[in-house]
PDB file of C-alpha atoms and ligand atoms in Angstrom:
ATOM      1  CA  UNK Y 230      23.564   4.468 -10.481  1.00  0.00           C
ATOM      2  CA  UNK Y 231      24.905   7.075 -12.765  1.00  0.00           C
ATOM      3  CA  UNK Y 232      24.761  10.889 -12.898  1.00  0.00           C
ATOM      4  CA  UNK Y 233      23.824  12.029 -16.342  1.00  0.00           C
ATOM      5  CA  UNK Y 234      22.548  15.234 -18.173  1.00  0.00           C
ATOM      6  CA  UNK Y 235      19.194  16.809 -17.001  1.00  0.00           C
ATOM      7  CA  UNK Y 236      16.480  15.952 -19.532  1.00  0.00           C
ATOM      8  CA  UNK Y 237      13.471  17.930 -20.573  1.00  0.00           C
ATOM      9  CA  UNK Y 238      10.795  15.474 -19.706  1.00  0.00           C
ATOM     10  CA  UNK Y 239      11.216  12.618 -17.195  1.00  0.00           C
ATOM     11  CA  UNK Y 240       8.866  10.083 -15.570  1.00  0.00           C
ATOM     12  CA  UNK Y 241       8.647   7.469 -12.886  1.00  0.00           C
ATOM     13  CA  UNK Y 242       6.131   5.192 -11.418  1.00  0.00           C
ATOM     14  CA  UNK Y 243       5.165   3.482  -8.141  1.00  0.00           C
ATOM     15  CA  UNK Y 244       3.109   0.317  -7.604  1.00  0.00           C
ATOM     16  CA  UNK Y 245      -0.014  -0.048  -5.449  1.00  0.00           C
ATOM     17  CA  UNK Y 246      -0.047  -2.731  -2.763  1.00  0.00           C
ATOM     18  CA  UNK Y 247      -2.270  -4.916  -0.640  1.00  0.00           C
ATOM     19  CA  UNK Y 248      -1.381  -5.855   2.960  1.00  0.00           C
ATOM     20  CA  UNK Y 249      -1.757  -9.635   3.495  1.00  0.00           C
ATOM     21  CA  UNK Y 250      -1.553  -9.278   7.161  1.00  0.00           C
ATOM     22  CA  UNK Y 251      -0.094  -7.086   9.961  1.00  0.00           C
ATOM     23  CA  UNK Y 252      -1.357  -3.481   9.191  1.00  0.00           C
ATOM     24  CA  UNK Y 253      -1.376  -1.152  12.201  1.00  0.00           C
ATOM     25  CA  UNK Y 254       0.666  -3.575  14.274  1.00  0.00           C
ATOM     26  CA  UNK Y 255       3.544  -2.832  11.839  1.00  0.00           C
ATOM     27  CA  UNK Y 256       3.553   0.778  12.888  1.00  0.00           C
ATOM     28  CA  UNK Y 257       4.355  -0.437  16.435  1.00  0.00           C
ATOM     29  CA  UNK Y 258       7.291  -2.586  15.515  1.00  0.00           C
ATOM     30  CA  UNK Y 259       5.613  -5.905  14.582  1.00  0.00           C
ATOM     31  CA  UNK Y 260       6.198  -7.581  11.216  1.00  0.00           C
ATOM     32  CA  UNK Y 261       3.790  -7.450   8.285  1.00  0.00           C
ATOM     33  CA  UNK Y 262       3.496  -8.948   4.793  1.00  0.00           C
ATOM     34  CA  UNK Y 263       2.507  -6.939   1.781  1.00  0.00           C
ATOM     35  CA  UNK Y 264       2.484  -7.555  -1.965  1.00  0.00           C
ATOM     36  CA  UNK Y 265       2.602  -5.171  -4.844  1.00  0.00           C
ATOM     37  CA  UNK Y 266      -0.385  -5.179  -7.261  1.00  0.00           C
ATOM     38  CA  UNK Y 267      -0.544  -4.446 -10.999  1.00  0.00           C
ATOM     39  CA  UNK Y 268      -2.104  -0.856 -10.400  1.00  0.00           C
ATOM     40  CA  UNK Y 269       0.215   2.064 -10.379  1.00  0.00           C
ATOM     41  CA  UNK Y 270       0.814   5.793 -10.266  1.00  0.00           C
ATOM     42  CA  UNK Y 271       2.961   7.479 -12.908  1.00  0.00           C
ATOM     43  CA  UNK Y 272       4.476  10.976 -12.570  1.00  0.00           C
ATOM     44  CA  UNK Y 273       5.735  12.952 -15.537  1.00  0.00           C
ATOM     45  CA  UNK Y 274       7.794  16.104 -15.060  1.00  0.00           C
ATOM     46  CA  UNK Y 275       8.552  18.864 -17.522  1.00  0.00           C
ATOM     47  CA  UNK Y 276      10.483  22.021 -16.965  1.00  0.00           C
ATOM     48  CA  UNK Y 277       8.378  25.106 -17.299  1.00  0.00           C
ATOM     49  CA  UNK Y 278       8.903  28.929 -17.047  1.00  0.00           C
ATOM     50  CA  UNK Y 279       6.048  29.542 -14.611  1.00  0.00           C
ATOM     51  CA  UNK Y 280       5.343  28.356 -11.049  1.00  0.00           C
ATOM     52  CA  UNK Y 281       5.318  24.694 -10.347  1.00  0.00           C
ATOM     53  CA  UNK Y 282       1.799  23.343 -11.044  1.00  0.00           C
ATOM     54  CA  UNK Y 283      -0.044  20.016 -11.341  1.00  0.00           C
ATOM     55  CA  UNK Y 284      -1.828  19.441 -14.689  1.00  0.00           C
ATOM     56  CA  UNK Y 285      -5.600  18.812 -14.339  1.00  0.00           C
ATOM     57  CA  UNK Y 286      -5.380  18.970 -10.520  1.00  0.00           C
ATOM     58  CA  UNK Y 287      -8.604  19.487  -8.697  1.00  0.00           C
ATOM     59  CA  UNK Y 288      -6.502  21.374  -6.226  1.00  0.00           C
ATOM     60  CA  UNK Y 289      -8.222  19.990  -3.154  1.00  0.00           C
ATOM     61  CA  UNK Y 290      -5.441  18.277  -1.171  1.00  0.00           C
ATOM     62  CA  UNK Y 291      -2.832  20.677   0.356  1.00  0.00           C
ATOM     63  CA  UNK Y 292      -0.652  17.592   1.200  1.00  0.00           C
ATOM     64  CA  UNK Y 293      -0.105  17.014  -2.533  1.00  0.00           C
ATOM     65  CA  UNK Y 294       1.293  20.545  -2.891  1.00  0.00           C
ATOM     66  CA  UNK Y 295       3.479  20.033   0.165  1.00  0.00           C
ATOM     67  CA  UNK Y 296       4.848  16.680  -1.080  1.00  0.00           C
ATOM     68  CA  UNK Y 297       5.573  18.080  -4.503  1.00  0.00           C
ATOM     69  CA  UNK Y 298       7.449  21.111  -2.958  1.00  0.00           C
ATOM     70  CA  UNK Y 299       9.572  18.703  -0.858  1.00  0.00           C
ATOM     71  CA  UNK Y 300      10.372  16.502  -3.985  1.00  0.00           C
ATOM     72  CA  UNK Y 301      10.901  19.437  -6.305  1.00  0.00           C
ATOM     73  CA  UNK Y 302      12.103  22.458  -4.267  1.00  0.00           C
ATOM     74  CA  UNK Y 303      12.954  24.588  -7.309  1.00  0.00           C
ATOM     75  CA  UNK Y 304      10.007  26.333  -9.008  1.00  0.00           C
ATOM     76  CA  UNK Y 305       9.145  25.887 -12.689  1.00  0.00           C
ATOM     77  CA  UNK Y 306       7.844  22.224 -12.902  1.00  0.00           C
ATOM     78  CA  UNK Y 307       4.837  20.991 -14.707  1.00  0.00           C
ATOM     79  CA  UNK Y 308       3.716  17.816 -12.886  1.00  0.00           C
ATOM     80  CA  UNK Y 309       1.362  15.299 -14.526  1.00  0.00           C
ATOM     81  CA  UNK Y 310       0.039  12.508 -12.431  1.00  0.00           C
ATOM     82  CA  UNK Y 311      -1.776   9.464 -13.958  1.00  0.00           C
ATOM     83  CA  UNK Y 312      -2.996   6.684 -11.717  1.00  0.00           C
ATOM     84  CA  UNK Y 313      -4.953   3.495 -11.973  1.00  0.00           C
ATOM     85  CA  UNK Y 314      -5.086   3.141  -8.163  1.00  0.00           C
ATOM     86  CA  UNK Y 315      -8.149   4.067  -6.178  1.00  0.00           C
ATOM     87  CA  UNK Y 316      -7.347   6.818  -3.627  1.00  0.00           C
ATOM     88  CA  UNK Y 317      -7.841   6.389   0.110  1.00  0.00           C
ATOM     89  CA  UNK Y 318      -8.863   2.728  -0.073  1.00  0.00           C
ATOM     90  CA  UNK Y 319      -5.968   1.160   1.614  1.00  0.00           C
ATOM     91  CA  UNK Y 320      -4.145   0.197  -1.632  1.00  0.00           C
ATOM     92  CA  UNK Y 321      -1.080   2.438  -1.065  1.00  0.00           C
ATOM     93  CA  UNK Y 322      -1.987   5.438  -3.393  1.00  0.00           C
ATOM     94  CA  UNK Y 323       0.078   7.984  -1.400  1.00  0.00           C
ATOM     95  CA  UNK Y 324       3.168   5.708  -1.264  1.00  0.00           C
ATOM     96  CA  UNK Y 325       2.830   4.998  -5.014  1.00  0.00           C
ATOM     97  CA  UNK Y 326       2.719   8.654  -5.587  1.00  0.00           C
ATOM     98  CA  UNK Y 327       5.778   9.341  -3.312  1.00  0.00           C
ATOM     99  CA  UNK Y 328       7.727   6.514  -5.090  1.00  0.00           C
ATOM    100  CA  UNK Y 329       6.722   7.910  -8.615  1.00  0.00           C
ATOM    101  CA  UNK Y 330       7.738  11.445  -7.593  1.00  0.00           C
ATOM    102  CA  UNK Y 331      11.095  10.331  -6.274  1.00  0.00           C
ATOM    103  CA  UNK Y 332      11.881   8.187  -9.354  1.00  0.00           C
ATOM    104  CA  UNK Y 333      10.702  10.951 -11.791  1.00  0.00           C
ATOM    105  CA  UNK Y 334      12.971  13.521  -9.987  1.00  0.00           C
ATOM    106  CA  UNK Y 335      15.949  11.233 -10.198  1.00  0.00           C
ATOM    107  CA  UNK Y 336      15.151  10.457 -13.887  1.00  0.00           C
ATOM    108  CA  UNK Y 337      15.211  14.103 -14.615  1.00  0.00           C
ATOM    109  CA  UNK Y 338      18.836  14.094 -13.338  1.00  0.00           C
ATOM    110  CA  UNK Y 339      19.556  11.081 -15.560  1.00  0.00           C
ATOM    111  CA  UNK Y 340      19.614   8.693 -12.597  1.00  0.00           C
ATOM    112  CA  UNK Y 341      18.107   5.439 -11.917  1.00  0.00           C
ATOM    113  CA  UNK Y 342      17.668   4.710  -8.190  1.00  0.00           C
ATOM    114  CA  UNK Y 343      17.900   1.299  -6.496  1.00  0.00           C
ATOM    115  CA  UNK Y 344      14.986   0.333  -4.274  1.00  0.00           C
ATOM    116  CA  UNK Y 345      16.780   1.426  -1.048  1.00  0.00           C
ATOM    117  CA  UNK Y 346      17.425   4.871  -2.603  1.00  0.00           C
ATOM    118  CA  UNK Y 347      13.832   5.135  -3.681  1.00  0.00           C
ATOM    119  CA  UNK Y 348      12.773   4.277  -0.124  1.00  0.00           C
ATOM    120  CA  UNK Y 349      15.090   6.873   1.388  1.00  0.00           C
ATOM    121  CA  UNK Y 350      13.768   9.615  -0.974  1.00  0.00           C
ATOM    122  CA  UNK Y 351      10.118   8.634  -0.843  1.00  0.00           C
ATOM    123  CA  UNK Y 352       9.633   8.246   2.861  1.00  0.00           C
ATOM    124  CA  UNK Y 353       9.813  12.006   3.722  1.00  0.00           C
ATOM    125  CA  UNK Y 354       7.068  12.530   0.995  1.00  0.00           C
ATOM    126  CA  UNK Y 355       4.914   9.653   2.474  1.00  0.00           C
ATOM    127  CA  UNK Y 356       5.218  11.360   5.824  1.00  0.00           C
ATOM    128  CA  UNK Y 357       3.511  14.433   4.423  1.00  0.00           C
ATOM    129  CA  UNK Y 358       0.394  12.322   3.841  1.00  0.00           C
ATOM    130  CA  UNK Y 359       0.440   9.969   6.816  1.00  0.00           C
ATOM    131  CA  UNK Y 360       2.401  11.545   9.676  1.00  0.00           C
ATOM    132  CA  UNK Y 361       3.735   8.311  11.040  1.00  0.00           C
ATOM    133  CA  UNK Y 362       4.016   5.762   8.326  1.00  0.00           C
ATOM    134  CA  UNK Y 363       5.709   2.408   9.060  1.00  0.00           C
ATOM    135  CA  UNK Y 364       7.322   2.394   5.605  1.00  0.00           C
ATOM    136  CA  UNK Y 365       5.693  -0.840   4.508  1.00  0.00           C
ATOM    137  CA  UNK Y 366       3.726   0.729   1.664  1.00  0.00           C
ATOM    138  CA  UNK Y 367       6.707   2.614   0.347  1.00  0.00           C
ATOM    139  CA  UNK Y 368       9.040  -0.442   0.624  1.00  0.00           C
ATOM    140  CA  UNK Y 369       6.709  -2.679  -1.349  1.00  0.00           C
ATOM    141  CA  UNK Y 370       5.788   0.045  -3.919  1.00  0.00           C
ATOM    142  CA  UNK Y 371       9.465   0.476  -4.622  1.00  0.00           C
ATOM    143  CA  UNK Y 372      10.343  -3.202  -4.904  1.00  0.00           C
ATOM    144  CA  UNK Y 373       7.368  -5.016  -6.298  1.00  0.00           C
ATOM    145  CA  UNK Y 374       6.676  -8.595  -5.460  1.00  0.00           C
ATOM    146  CA  UNK Y 375       5.839  -9.698  -1.922  1.00  0.00           C
ATOM    147  CA  UNK Y 376       7.788  -8.732   1.169  1.00  0.00           C
ATOM    148  CA  UNK Y 377       7.947  -9.252   4.915  1.00  0.00           C
ATOM    149  CA  UNK Y 378       8.672  -5.992   6.583  1.00  0.00           C
ATOM    150  CA  UNK Y 379       9.664  -4.679   9.942  1.00  0.00           C
ATOM    151  CA  UNK Y 380       9.975  -1.003  10.739  1.00  0.00           C
ATOM    152  CA  UNK Y 381      13.467   0.359  11.378  1.00  0.00           C
ATOM    153  CA  UNK Y 382      15.769   2.110  11.578  1.00  0.00           C
ATOM    154  CA  UNK Y 383      17.040   0.395   9.563  1.00  0.00           C
ATOM    155  CA  UNK Y 384      13.860  -1.362   8.177  1.00  0.00           C
ATOM    156  CA  UNK Y 385      14.112  -5.117   7.668  1.00  0.00           C
ATOM    157  CA  UNK Y 386      12.835  -5.989   4.252  1.00  0.00           C
ATOM    158  CA  UNK Y 387      12.736  -9.592   3.213  1.00  0.00           C
ATOM    159  CA  UNK Y 388      11.514 -10.561  -0.321  1.00  0.00           C
ATOM    160  CA  UNK Y 389       9.043 -13.529  -0.218  1.00  0.00           C
ATOM    161  CA  UNK Y 390       8.279 -16.002  -2.941  1.00  0.00           C
ATOM    162  CA  UNK Y 391       4.942 -17.562  -3.447  1.00  0.00           C
ATOM    163  CA  UNK Y 392       3.720 -19.969  -5.964  1.00  0.00           C
ATOM    164  CA  UNK Y 393       0.416 -18.718  -7.566  1.00  0.00           C
ATOM    165  CA  UNK Y 394      -1.555 -21.075  -5.192  1.00  0.00           C
ATOM    166  CA  UNK Y 395      -4.344 -18.347  -4.741  1.00  0.00           C
ATOM    167  CA  UNK Y 396      -5.823 -15.354  -6.461  1.00  0.00           C
ATOM    168  CA  UNK Y 397      -6.937 -12.146  -4.935  1.00  0.00           C
ATOM    169  CA  UNK Y 398     -10.333 -10.387  -5.284  1.00  0.00           C
ATOM    170  CA  UNK Y 399     -10.712  -6.906  -3.894  1.00  0.00           C
ATOM    171  CA  UNK Y 400     -14.094  -5.674  -2.698  1.00  0.00           C
ATOM    172  CA  UNK Y 401     -14.452  -1.869  -2.416  1.00  0.00           C
ATOM    173  CA  UNK Y 402     -16.648  -0.126   0.179  1.00  0.00           C
ATOM    174  CA  UNK Y 403     -16.419   2.919  -1.958  1.00  0.00           C
ATOM    175  CA  UNK Y 404     -15.622   4.930   1.231  1.00  0.00           C
ATOM    176  CA  UNK Y 405     -12.462   6.749   2.030  1.00  0.00           C
ATOM    177  CA  UNK Y 406     -10.364   5.806   5.034  1.00  0.00           C
ATOM    178  CA  UNK Y 407      -8.262   8.491   6.672  1.00  0.00           C
ATOM    179  CA  UNK Y 408      -4.926   6.627   7.361  1.00  0.00           C
ATOM    180  CA  UNK Y 409      -3.294   9.326   9.553  1.00  0.00           C
ATOM    181  CA  UNK Y 410      -6.451   9.588  11.708  1.00  0.00           C
ATOM    182  CA  UNK Y 411      -6.852   5.778  12.025  1.00  0.00           C
ATOM    183  CA  UNK Y 412      -3.201   5.213  12.812  1.00  0.00           C
ATOM    184  CA  UNK Y 413      -3.351   7.987  15.564  1.00  0.00           C
ATOM    185  CA  UNK Y 414      -6.587   6.428  16.910  1.00  0.00           C
ATOM    186  CA  UNK Y 415      -4.864   3.061  17.289  1.00  0.00           C
ATOM    187  CA  UNK Y 416      -1.718   4.638  18.945  1.00  0.00           C
ATOM    188  CA  UNK Y 417      -4.024   6.415  21.463  1.00  0.00           C
ATOM    189  CA  UNK Y 418      -5.359   3.028  22.692  1.00  0.00           C
ATOM    190  CA  UNK Y 419      -1.807   1.779  23.727  1.00  0.00           C
ATOM    191  CA  UNK Y 420      -0.734   0.175  25.925  1.00  0.00           C
ATOM    192  CA  UNK Y 421      -4.153  -1.560  26.494  1.00  0.00           C
ATOM    193  CA  UNK Y 422      -4.228  -3.055  23.022  1.00  0.00           C
ATOM    194  CA  UNK Y 423      -0.670  -4.200  23.055  1.00  0.00           C
ATOM    195  CA  UNK Y 424      -1.603  -7.904  23.416  1.00  0.00           C
ATOM    196  CA  UNK Y 425      -3.828  -7.597  20.331  1.00  0.00           C
ATOM    197  CA  UNK Y 426      -0.984  -6.000  18.358  1.00  0.00           C
ATOM    198  CA  UNK Y 427       1.387  -8.742  19.575  1.00  0.00           C
ATOM    199  CA  UNK Y 428      -1.045 -11.538  18.414  1.00  0.00           C
ATOM    200  CA  UNK Y 429      -1.213  -9.796  14.962  1.00  0.00           C
ATOM    201  CA  UNK Y 430       2.554  -9.977  14.816  1.00  0.00           C
ATOM    202  CA  UNK Y 431       2.642 -13.679  15.759  1.00  0.00           C
ATOM    203  CA  UNK Y 432      -0.020 -14.379  13.106  1.00  0.00           C
ATOM    204  CA  UNK Y 433       2.149 -12.766  10.500  1.00  0.00           C
ATOM    205  CA  UNK Y 434       4.930 -15.051  11.319  1.00  0.00           C
ATOM    206  CA  UNK Y 435       2.502 -17.992  11.024  1.00  0.00           C
ATOM    207  CA  UNK Y 436       1.195 -16.708   7.669  1.00  0.00           C
ATOM    208  CA  UNK Y 437       4.830 -16.444   6.331  1.00  0.00           C
ATOM    209  CA  UNK Y 438       5.074 -20.210   6.966  1.00  0.00           C
ATOM    210  CA  UNK Y 439       2.037 -21.128   4.948  1.00  0.00           C
ATOM    211  CA  UNK Y 440       1.902 -18.629   2.049  1.00  0.00           C
ATOM    212  CA  UNK Y 441       1.450 -21.399  -0.516  1.00  0.00           C
ATOM    213  CA  UNK Y 442      -1.218 -23.287   1.503  1.00  0.00           C
ATOM    214  CA  UNK Y 443      -4.340 -21.200   1.164  1.00  0.00           C
ATOM    215  CA  UNK Y 444      -6.402 -23.618   3.295  1.00  0.00           C
ATOM    216  CA  UNK Y 445      -4.119 -22.678   6.257  1.00  0.00           C
ATOM    217  CA  UNK Y 446      -3.506 -19.033   5.248  1.00  0.00           C
ATOM    218  CA  UNK Y 447      -7.158 -18.115   4.805  1.00  0.00           C
ATOM    219  CA  UNK Y 448      -8.213 -18.588   8.543  1.00  0.00           C
ATOM    220  CA  UNK Y 449      -5.261 -16.489   9.667  1.00  0.00           C
ATOM    221  CA  UNK Y 450      -6.574 -13.666   7.503  1.00  0.00           C
ATOM    222  CA  UNK Y 451      -9.942 -14.039   9.018  1.00  0.00           C
ATOM    223  CA  UNK Y 452      -8.486 -13.913  12.546  1.00  0.00           C
ATOM    224  CA  UNK Y 453      -6.409 -10.826  11.536  1.00  0.00           C
ATOM    225  CA  UNK Y 454      -9.642  -9.100  10.377  1.00  0.00           C
ATOM    226  CA  UNK Y 455     -11.328  -9.834  13.786  1.00  0.00           C
ATOM    227  CA  UNK Y 456      -8.309  -8.430  15.655  1.00  0.00           C
ATOM    228  CA  UNK Y 457      -8.486  -5.267  13.462  1.00  0.00           C
ATOM    229  CA  UNK Y 458     -12.092  -4.939  14.369  1.00  0.00           C
ATOM    230  CA  UNK Y 459     -11.168  -5.187  18.022  1.00  0.00           C
ATOM    231  CA  UNK Y 460      -8.773  -2.253  17.689  1.00  0.00           C
ATOM    232  CA  UNK Y 461     -11.644  -0.263  16.040  1.00  0.00           C
ATOM    233  CA  UNK Y 462     -10.529   0.073  12.429  1.00  0.00           C
ATOM    234  CA  UNK Y 463     -13.158  -2.011  10.816  1.00  0.00           C
ATOM    235  CA  UNK Y 464     -16.727  -0.893   9.919  1.00  0.00           C
ATOM    236  CA  UNK Y 465     -20.017  -2.750   9.536  1.00  0.00           C
ATOM    237  CA  UNK Y 466     -19.573  -2.575   5.746  1.00  0.00           C
ATOM    238  CA  UNK Y 467     -16.053  -4.151   5.849  1.00  0.00           C
ATOM    239  CA  UNK Y 468     -17.324  -6.801   8.150  1.00  0.00           C
ATOM    240  CA  UNK Y 469     -20.250  -7.531   5.773  1.00  0.00           C
ATOM    241  CA  UNK Y 470     -17.805  -7.756   2.819  1.00  0.00           C
ATOM    242  CA  UNK Y 471     -15.657 -10.385   4.709  1.00  0.00           C
ATOM    243  CA  UNK Y 472     -18.829 -12.460   5.261  1.00  0.00           C
ATOM    244  CA  UNK Y 473     -19.817 -11.976   1.497  1.00  0.00           C
ATOM    245  CA  UNK Y 474     -16.355 -13.223   0.441  1.00  0.00           C
ATOM    246  CA  UNK Y 475     -16.460 -16.246   2.821  1.00  0.00           C
ATOM    247  CA  UNK Y 476     -20.054 -17.147   1.767  1.00  0.00           C
ATOM    248  CA  UNK Y 477     -18.860 -17.145  -1.878  1.00  0.00           C
ATOM    249  CA  UNK Y 478     -16.175 -19.718  -1.042  1.00  0.00           C
ATOM    250  CA  UNK Y 479     -13.051 -17.567  -0.365  1.00  0.00           C
ATOM    251  CA  UNK Y 480     -10.199 -19.240   1.578  1.00  0.00           C
ATOM    252  CA  UNK Y 481     -10.124 -16.066   3.812  1.00  0.00           C
ATOM    253  CA  UNK Y 482     -10.729 -12.349   3.667  1.00  0.00           C
ATOM    254  CA  UNK Y 483      -9.877  -9.237   5.664  1.00  0.00           C
ATOM    255  CA  UNK Y 484      -9.757  -5.454   5.435  1.00  0.00           C
ATOM    256  CA  UNK Y 485      -6.477  -4.352   3.919  1.00  0.00           C
ATOM    257  CA  UNK Y 486      -4.822  -1.040   4.744  1.00  0.00           C
ATOM    258  CA  UNK Y 487      -5.815   1.388   7.318  1.00  0.00           C
ATOM    259  CA  UNK Y 488      -9.546   0.472   7.350  1.00  0.00           C
ATOM    260  CA  UNK Y 489     -12.348   2.888   8.321  1.00  0.00           C
ATOM    261  CA  UNK Y 490     -13.582   2.274   4.694  1.00  0.00           C
ATOM    262  CA  UNK Y 491     -11.456   1.200   1.847  1.00  0.00           C
ATOM    263  CA  UNK Y 492     -11.254  -2.425   0.644  1.00  0.00           C
ATOM    264  CA  UNK Y 493     -11.487  -6.084   1.739  1.00  0.00           C
ATOM    265  CA  UNK Y 494      -9.137  -8.515   0.066  1.00  0.00           C
ATOM    266  CA  UNK Y 495     -10.154 -12.043  -0.390  1.00  0.00           C
ATOM    267  CA  UNK Y 496      -8.095 -15.121  -1.233  1.00  0.00           C
ATOM    268  CA  UNK Y 497      -9.845 -17.384  -3.733  1.00  0.00           C
ATOM    269  CA  UNK Y 498      -8.940 -20.244  -6.015  1.00  0.00           C
ATOM    270  CA  UNK Y 499     -11.425 -19.081  -8.628  1.00  0.00           C
ATOM    271  CA  UNK Y 500     -12.508 -15.370  -8.694  1.00  0.00           C
ATOM    272  CA  UNK Y 501     -15.702 -15.941 -10.742  1.00  0.00           C
ATOM    273  CA  UNK Y 502     -18.149 -16.918  -7.877  1.00  0.00           C
ATOM    274  CA  UNK Y 503     -17.112 -13.927  -5.619  1.00  0.00           C
ATOM    275  CA  UNK Y 504     -17.100 -11.536  -8.570  1.00  0.00           C
ATOM    276  CA  UNK Y 505     -20.703 -12.698  -9.337  1.00  0.00           C
ATOM    277  CA  UNK Y 506     -21.805 -12.485  -5.722  1.00  0.00           C
ATOM    278  CA  UNK Y 507     -20.392  -9.027  -5.419  1.00  0.00           C
ATOM    279  CA  UNK Y 508     -22.004  -7.906  -8.718  1.00  0.00           C
ATOM    280  CA  UNK Y 509     -25.408  -9.230  -7.589  1.00  0.00           C
ATOM    281  CA  UNK Y 510     -25.170  -6.911  -4.446  1.00  0.00           C
ATOM    282  CA  UNK Y 511     -23.815  -3.935  -6.326  1.00  0.00           C
ATOM    283  CA  UNK Y 512     -20.406  -4.179  -4.697  1.00  0.00           C
ATOM    284  CA  UNK Y 513     -17.511  -2.943  -6.831  1.00  0.00           C
ATOM    285  CA  UNK Y 514     -15.006  -5.802  -7.152  1.00  0.00           C
ATOM    286  CA  UNK Y 515     -11.939  -6.679  -9.139  1.00  0.00           C
ATOM    287  CA  UNK Y 516      -9.297  -9.250  -9.414  1.00  0.00           C
ATOM    288  CA  UNK Y 517      -5.876  -7.977  -8.509  1.00  0.00           C
ATOM    289  CA  UNK Y 518      -2.684  -9.572  -9.829  1.00  0.00           C
ATOM    290  CA  UNK Y 519       0.610  -9.651  -7.972  1.00  0.00           C
ATOM    291  CA  UNK Y 520       3.077  -7.301  -9.587  1.00  0.00           C
ATOM    292  CA  UNK Y 521       6.584  -8.997  -9.891  1.00  0.00           C
ATOM    293  CA  UNK Y 522       9.572  -7.688  -8.087  1.00  0.00           C
ATOM    294  CA  UNK Y 523      11.337  -4.815  -9.810  1.00  0.00           C
ATOM    295  CA  UNK Y 524      14.615  -6.102 -11.237  1.00  0.00           C
TER     296      UNK Y 524
HETATM  297  O1  LIG Q 866      -4.267   2.616   4.120  1.00  0.00           O
HETATM  298  P1  LIG Q 866      -2.840   2.544   3.567  1.00  0.00           P
HETATM  299  O2  LIG Q 866      -2.844   1.990   2.263  1.00  0.00           O
HETATM  300  O3  LIG Q 866      -2.169   3.892   3.620  1.00  0.00           O
HETATM  301  O4  LIG Q 866      -2.098   1.469   4.515  1.00  0.00           O
HETATM  302  C1  LIG Q 866      -1.793   1.885   5.828  1.00  0.00           C
HETATM  303  C2  LIG Q 866      -1.106   0.740   6.593  1.00  0.00           C
HETATM  304  C3  LIG Q 866      -0.941   0.977   8.051  1.00  0.00           C
HETATM  305  O5  LIG Q 866      -0.268  -0.173   8.682  1.00  0.00           O
HETATM  306  C4  LIG Q 866      -2.263   1.216   8.858  1.00  0.00           C
HETATM  307  C5  LIG Q 866      -0.024   2.258   8.290  1.00  0.00           C
HETATM  308  C6  LIG Q 866       1.422   2.097   8.043  1.00  0.00           C
HETATM  309  O6  LIG Q 866       2.111   3.064   7.851  1.00  0.00           O
HETATM  310  O7  LIG Q 866       1.919   0.869   7.917  1.00  0.00           O
END
């Protein structure tokens, strides 16, 4: 890391993610596995004479203003945000924005941050959006690749390697999930649901042992989905998309992210049959590729 001259225009980006297993339980200290996907948010900063403002902003989310003020406390910034990530669908859009803001700010100072520094700077921004984030989304957005994560302090972040033994199709309900509310709703059910959270944690350890064996991994994802339904974060639409994926031959499928809407991820060996089945029912679907670890 080096301290260089301030530059007139600087940018940084953060990757989106999918959670293979362990969401919600990870907030309460259990492990989770996530991988970065090839969708991202990019922030470009320019110095300006006026008040800090976001270019082309609809201006509807006060949390965005708060996160920008935290990342850029001095006035006089023009902030441009470009994203290929769907917002509020469990694909880590707020973490990607937090990582992109932290990197762009550092780039303006002529600095390149390592992933731990990005994590430290992006977490306070992610807290503005989510209140009590586990840090999983920020960790994988900053690093790329696949990781096993356990909440800290300090967080335990272990890079995982997978051979490309499966491919991923994302099915989108088109509905927004409110992560902060869903996380609070799960917390309010403790300690009654602690055995379910513990089973999700065990399942993550089992999944880490069979990442390259989709025939073993798939059923674990389906069990994870059922457990998430038991703690109230699935919806009839998400359940129906899991059935759609399994009927089209997926190895396994589950909601990914906070739930309450958002997306289902399905593990497949060939995306074509599921993409066809989704298209026939008017369900938005896309294949997502794993984004490699940031070097
Ligand atoms: O919905 P997303 O993409 O923000 O993912 C949330 C994941 C949770 O485990 C539910 C919360 C967290 O902070 O880990």
